[in-house]
Coordinates of C-alpha atoms and ligand atoms in Angstrom, one line a residue:
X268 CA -178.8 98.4 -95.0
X269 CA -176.0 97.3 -97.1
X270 CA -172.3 98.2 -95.9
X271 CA -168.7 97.8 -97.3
X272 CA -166.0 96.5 -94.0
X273 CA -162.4 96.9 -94.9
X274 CA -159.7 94.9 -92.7
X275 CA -156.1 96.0 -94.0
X276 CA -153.3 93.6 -93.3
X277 CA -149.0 93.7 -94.9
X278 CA -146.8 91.4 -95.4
X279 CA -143.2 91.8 -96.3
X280 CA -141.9 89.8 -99.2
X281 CA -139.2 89.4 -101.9
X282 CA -139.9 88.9 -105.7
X283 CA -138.6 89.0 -109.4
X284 CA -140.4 89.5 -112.7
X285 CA -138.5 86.7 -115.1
X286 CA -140.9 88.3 -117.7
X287 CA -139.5 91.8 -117.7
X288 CA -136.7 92.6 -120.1
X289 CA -133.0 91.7 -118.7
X290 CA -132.3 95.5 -117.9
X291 CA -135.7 96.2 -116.4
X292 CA -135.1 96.7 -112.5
X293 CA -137.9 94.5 -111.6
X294 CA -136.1 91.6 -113.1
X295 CA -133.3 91.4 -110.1
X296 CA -134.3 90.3 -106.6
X297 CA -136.3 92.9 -104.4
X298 CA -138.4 93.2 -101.8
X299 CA -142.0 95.0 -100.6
X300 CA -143.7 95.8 -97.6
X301 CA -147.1 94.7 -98.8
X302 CA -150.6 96.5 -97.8
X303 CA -153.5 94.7 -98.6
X304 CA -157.4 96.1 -98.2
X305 CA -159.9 93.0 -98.1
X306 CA -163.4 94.5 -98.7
X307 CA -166.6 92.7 -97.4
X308 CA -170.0 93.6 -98.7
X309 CA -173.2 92.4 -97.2
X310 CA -176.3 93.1 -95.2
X311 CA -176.1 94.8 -91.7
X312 CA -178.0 92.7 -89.3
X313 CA -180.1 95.3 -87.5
X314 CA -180.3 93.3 -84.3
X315 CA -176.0 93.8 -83.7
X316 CA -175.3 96.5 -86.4
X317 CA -173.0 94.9 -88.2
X318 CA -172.8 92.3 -90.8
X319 CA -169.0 90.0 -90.1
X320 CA -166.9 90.6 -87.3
X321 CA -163.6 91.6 -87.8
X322 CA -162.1 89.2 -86.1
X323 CA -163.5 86.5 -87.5
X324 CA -162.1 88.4 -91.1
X325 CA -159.0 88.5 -88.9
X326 CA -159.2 84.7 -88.5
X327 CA -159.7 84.1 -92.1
X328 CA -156.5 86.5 -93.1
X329 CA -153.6 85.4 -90.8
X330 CA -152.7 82.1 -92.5
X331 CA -152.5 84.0 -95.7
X332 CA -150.5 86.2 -94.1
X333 CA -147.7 83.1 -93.0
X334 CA -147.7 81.2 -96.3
X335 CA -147.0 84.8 -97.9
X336 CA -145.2 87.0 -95.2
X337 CA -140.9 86.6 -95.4
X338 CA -141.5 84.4 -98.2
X339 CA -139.9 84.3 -102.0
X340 CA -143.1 85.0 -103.7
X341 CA -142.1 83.2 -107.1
X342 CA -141.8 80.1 -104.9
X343 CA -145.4 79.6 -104.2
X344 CA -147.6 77.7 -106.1
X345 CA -149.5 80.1 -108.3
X346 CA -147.6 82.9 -107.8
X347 CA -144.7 81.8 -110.3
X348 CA -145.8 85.3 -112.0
X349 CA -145.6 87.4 -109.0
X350 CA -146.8 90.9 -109.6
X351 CA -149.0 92.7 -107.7
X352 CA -152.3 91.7 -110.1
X353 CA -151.4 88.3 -110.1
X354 CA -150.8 88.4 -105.9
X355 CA -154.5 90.2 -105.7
X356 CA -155.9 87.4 -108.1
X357 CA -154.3 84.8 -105.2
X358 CA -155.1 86.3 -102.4
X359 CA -159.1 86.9 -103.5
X360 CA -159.3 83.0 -104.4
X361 CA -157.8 81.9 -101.4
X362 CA -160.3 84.0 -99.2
X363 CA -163.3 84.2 -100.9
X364 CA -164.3 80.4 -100.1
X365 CA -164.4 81.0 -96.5
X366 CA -165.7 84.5 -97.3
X367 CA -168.0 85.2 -99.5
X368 CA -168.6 88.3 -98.6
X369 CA -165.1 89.3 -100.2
X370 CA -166.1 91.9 -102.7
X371 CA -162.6 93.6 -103.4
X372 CA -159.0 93.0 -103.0
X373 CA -156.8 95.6 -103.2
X374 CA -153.2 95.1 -102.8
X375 CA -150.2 98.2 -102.3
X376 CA -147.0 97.1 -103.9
X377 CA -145.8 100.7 -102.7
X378 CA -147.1 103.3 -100.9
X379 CA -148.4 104.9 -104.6
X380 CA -148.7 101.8 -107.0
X381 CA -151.7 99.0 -106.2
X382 CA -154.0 97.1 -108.0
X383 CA -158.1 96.8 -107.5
X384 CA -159.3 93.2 -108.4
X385 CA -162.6 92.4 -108.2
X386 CA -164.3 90.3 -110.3
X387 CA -167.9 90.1 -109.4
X388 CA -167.8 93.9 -110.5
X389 CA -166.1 93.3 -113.6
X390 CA -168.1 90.2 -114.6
X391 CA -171.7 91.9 -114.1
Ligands
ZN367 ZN1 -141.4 94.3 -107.2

């Protein structure tokens, strides 16, 4: 039986779009209470009934959560381009080396704007 396990974290960070036009608000310094989803796909061993362990996703999250969490997001490396598809695209190819189970990243910029990226979906 194959399942989907979500784990949801948020961080709280500040950012600003240099490529939006000077009078676009996204442009000046703000800040967003992040939610991110990280969705795990594989095969339910039928001896425990489950596949990962949450905390061991738990393990895996937390020091993306510090190098991201109270930081200027324009700062990091890679992220010099910091909107929320771009943050998704960091935050999948951080994980997925020491979780290749990751399937899909979705990140929240607010409580009604996020972005899906996944692209073992997309690719196939
Ligand atoms: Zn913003």
């Amino acid at each position: 039986m194959k399942t989907r396990i979500i784990r949801k974290f948020s961080f709280d960070a500040a950012h600003q779009l240099f490529t939006m036009p000077e009078w676009h608000k996204c442009r000046r310094m703000h800040g967003h209470t992040y939610l991110c989803e990280v969705v795990c796909e594989g095969e339910v061993d039928p001896e425990v009934g489950f596949f990962l362990d949450y905390g061991d996703l738990k393990t895996k999250i937390d020091p993306i959560v510090q190098q991201l969490d109270h930081h200027y997001l324009n700062d990091i490396p890679g992220l010099q381009v910091p909107t929320a598809e771009m943050i998704a695209k960091w935050i999948y190819e951080k994980l997925k080396p020491e979780l290749p189970s990751l399937a899909i990243l979705r990140l929240w910029e607010t409580p009604n704007n996020g972005v899906e990226y996944a692209p073992s979906a997309s690719d196939a």
